[in-house]
Every structure is written in structure tokens, then in C-alpha cells.
Amino acid sequence: LAQGSNDTSIRNVVFMGMGEPLNNYQNVLAACRSMIDRRTWNLAHNRVTVSTVGVVPRMRDLTRDLPQVNLALSLHAPTQEMRERIVPSARGTPLASLVEAVDAHMMALVNTQDNPQGNGPLDQEKERQFASKKRRAMIEYVMLTGPTSTLEAAHQLGKLCEGRQLVINLIPYNKTDVKDKLSCPSEEHMMKFRSIVSQYGSFCSIRRTMGSDISGACGQLVVEQQKATQNMKVADIEDGFDSARTSRKENVSVKRPAKRKTQNSDRHRDENNEGVVR
């Protein structure tokens, strides 16, 4: 953050792609507080987001300790069975408890304020609409071709979040050269998916993808770096000239031995053996 501030103005910070942030809770909490502190980085509260795969106890701790920052849940599937297939850590964590924790974070600031209009159904609906516009909590849902992105799955996702006015962010999958050949549905299909989810009262959007044309989009850059590292072979120059010459063609790093003393240099040494070469 300090390095980036020298070059440009940083407006958004997301704890994501670095391991589960909530498993490093105390350090992440301290970092968030520093970022929104006027005496340090002075970022707006809604510009700091903590993304989680779903550590429910820590999600509730964050709601208690720092309800001002955003909380994003990486859901990626509308049913428990489907989620456990693609998110191994989902075992033992019911979907309902995850959605309730996200909902509690969204409503946290509203619940701390006085409600002069009462607690009738209409008032609660207005409160939810107000809280939803603040976008303090959201659900992230990656769009992968397969069972999790069917139109039936869209109905399941909508029903899971029905009546809560949650923010659901559909994330197009950025294709990478990995073992599992995954792909993203067509834009037309994603638009239909979004429309169905929205019918159940959630605000659903499709994230704009940038950088995929140069393999620099989310999830792509690290794969390209790993490929470059794996393709770099190491050859020893003592294996022979042919292997060293071939290695240069293959973009291979060549290990050269240290220079050795020759008999010719020994002949030129001083007679006093002081180790000085003339």
C-alpha cells in the first residue's frame, strides 16, 4: 500500500487471493483498522473488503468488531452438495449459516441505529433496501460452465437468498491453461442467469473482466508465472558443448563452474611465491 501510494491514488483494497483472510483474523483486523484510520491511510470504509470462503465464527466476529468494512462470501454454488464438490472446505458448513452471516453483516449498521418508524413489515423492508444499497455485504459467485451455472441453479441461488435483498456478484471465469479444462458460459447465458436471480429480490450484477487478452485477469497471471518457472530447465556446462548450445535455444539457464587456475599462470608467479602474477 505504501509503495503504490507513491505512484497513484489507491481507492480500493480487497483481502483476496492470499489464503483465507479470516484465518489470520487479528492481523487482518489490525490492517483494516489502519486503512480506514484518518491518521494513516484514510480509506473510505466501503472501499475495504474482506473476502472469505466461509468461516462463520470469524464472519460474525468481523461484524461485531468492524461492521463498517465490506464482507464478501465466495459461495460459487447454490446447494450444499454442489458446493462441497468445488470448495472442499465447505464440508460441515451449511449454506444457510453462511447466508445468515452475510445478512447479519449487511444489517449490522442498520440495527445499531434508532428506528423511529417502528418495526412493522414495511419498515423492515425499507431498512433492508437501505442496507442493500450500502453494499456492505455481498455474495461472489464464479460462473463456470456446468451444473452450478444452469438456469435451474439460478433459481436455486435466488431462493437461497430470497427476501434478504443481498448483493450477488457473478464473476465470469477467466480461462487458464490448467489440468481441469474449465470454461465460462456465454454472455447471453449469464444475462439470463442474472435475470432469474434478480426475480427473487436480490441485486445481481456481472463483474466486468479486464486484462484477459494478455492473461493478466483474475486467476490468470499467477498461472503464467508458474508456467514460465516450470519451463526453465537447468543444465550444467560440463555436460558438453552440444547440450549447452541446445539449452540456449530452449531458454535454459546454464550453470557455469568457477574459473580454475592454469599451469601457465603458475609459471609466471614470482620466485618469492608471494602469489603475484606478472
JSON list of C-alpha atoms in Angstrom, two decimals, residues 76-78 141-144 146-158 168-171 185-200 204-206:
[
{"chain": "A", "resi": 76, "resn": "HIS", "atom": "CA", "xyz": [-19.92, -20.39, -6.07]},
{"chain": "A", "resi": 77, "resn": "ALA", "atom": "CA", "xyz": [-22.73, -22.97, -5.76]},
{"chain": "A", "resi": 78, "resn": "PRO", "atom": "CA", "xyz": [-26.45, -22.87, -4.83]},
{"chain": "A", "resi": 141, "resn": "TYR", "atom": "CA", "xyz": [-20.43, -16.47, -7.49]},
{"chain": "A", "resi": 142, "resn": "VAL", "atom": "CA", "xyz": [-18.00, -17.66, -10.19]},
{"chain": "A", "resi": 143, "resn": "MET", "atom": "CA", "xyz": [-19.65, -18.60, -13.49]},
{"chain": "A", "resi": 144, "resn": "LEU", "atom": "CA", "xyz": [-18.35, -22.00, -14.65]},
{"chain": "A", "resi": 146, "resn": "GLY", "atom": "CA", "xyz": [-21.59, -26.89, -15.75]},
{"chain": "A", "resi": 147, "resn": "PRO", "atom": "CA", "xyz": [-24.20, -27.64, -13.08]},
{"chain": "A", "resi": 148, "resn": "THR", "atom": "CA", "xyz": [-23.54, -24.52, -10.99]},
{"chain": "A", "resi": 149, "resn": "SER", "atom": "CA", "xyz": [-24.43, -22.15, -13.84]},
{"chain": "A", "resi": 150, "resn": "THR", "atom": "CA", "xyz": [-27.56, -23.78, -15.25]},
{"chain": "A", "resi": 151, "resn": "LEU", "atom": "CA", "xyz": [-30.83, -21.86, -15.23]},
{"chain": "A", "resi": 152, "resn": "GLU", "atom": "CA", "xyz": [-32.06, -24.28, -12.59]},
{"chain": "A", "resi": 153, "resn": "ALA", "atom": "CA", "xyz": [-29.06, -23.29, -10.44]},
{"chain": "A", "resi": 154, "resn": "ALA", "atom": "CA", "xyz": [-30.07, -19.65, -10.93]},
{"chain": "A", "resi": 155, "resn": "HIS", "atom": "CA", "xyz": [-33.48, -20.40, -9.41]},
{"chain": "A", "resi": 156, "resn": "GLN", "atom": "CA", "xyz": [-31.80, -22.28, -6.53]},
{"chain": "A", "resi": 157, "resn": "LEU", "atom": "CA", "xyz": [-29.47, -19.36, -5.84]},
{"chain": "A", "resi": 158, "resn": "GLY", "atom": "CA", "xyz": [-32.35, -16.89, -5.97]},
{"chain": "A", "resi": 168, "resn": "ILE", "atom": "CA", "xyz": [-24.83, -11.06, -5.68]},
{"chain": "A", "resi": 169, "resn": "ASN", "atom": "CA", "xyz": [-21.81, -10.56, -7.93]},
{"chain": "A", "resi": 170, "resn": "LEU", "atom": "CA", "xyz": [-21.47, -13.02, -10.82]},
{"chain": "A", "resi": 171, "resn": "ILE", "atom": "CA", "xyz": [-17.80, -13.48, -11.75]},
{"chain": "A", "resi": 185, "resn": "PRO", "atom": "CA", "xyz": [-20.73, -19.65, -20.10]},
{"chain": "A", "resi": 186, "resn": "SER", "atom": "CA", "xyz": [-21.67, -17.29, -22.91]},
{"chain": "A", "resi": 187, "resn": "GLU", "atom": "CA", "xyz": [-22.55, -13.70, -22.13]},
{"chain": "A", "resi": 188, "resn": "GLU", "atom": "CA", "xyz": [-26.12, -14.35, -23.24]},
{"chain": "A", "resi": 189, "resn": "HIS", "atom": "CA", "xyz": [-26.44, -17.24, -20.80]},
{"chain": "A", "resi": 190, "resn": "MET", "atom": "CA", "xyz": [-25.03, -15.17, -17.93]},
{"chain": "A", "resi": 191, "resn": "MET", "atom": "CA", "xyz": [-27.55, -12.42, -18.66]},
{"chain": "A", "resi": 192, "resn": "LYS", "atom": "CA", "xyz": [-30.39, -14.96, -18.36]},
{"chain": "A", "resi": 193, "resn": "PHE", "atom": "CA", "xyz": [-28.87, -16.30, -15.15]},
{"chain": "A", "resi": 194, "resn": "ARG", "atom": "CA", "xyz": [-28.70, -12.80, -13.68]},
{"chain": "A", "resi": 195, "resn": "SER", "atom": "CA", "xyz": [-32.28, -12.04, -14.67]},
{"chain": "A", "resi": 196, "resn": "ILE", "atom": "CA", "xyz": [-33.59, -15.15, -12.89]},
{"chain": "A", "resi": 197, "resn": "VAL", "atom": "CA", "xyz": [-31.65, -14.44, -9.68]},
{"chain": "A", "resi": 198, "resn": "SER", "atom": "CA", "xyz": [-32.90, -10.85, -9.64]},
{"chain": "A", "resi": 199, "resn": "GLN", "atom": "CA", "xyz": [-36.51, -12.06, -9.70]},
{"chain": "A", "resi": 200, "resn": "TYR", "atom": "CA", "xyz": [-36.10, -13.28, -6.13]},
{"chain": "A", "resi": 204, "resn": "CYS", "atom": "CA", "xyz": [-27.43, -9.25, -9.11]},
{"chain": "A", "resi": 205, "resn": "SER", "atom": "CA", "xyz": [-24.62, -7.94, -11.32]},
{"chain": "A", "resi": 206, "resn": "ILE", "atom": "CA", "xyz": [-21.97, -9.39, -13.65]}
]
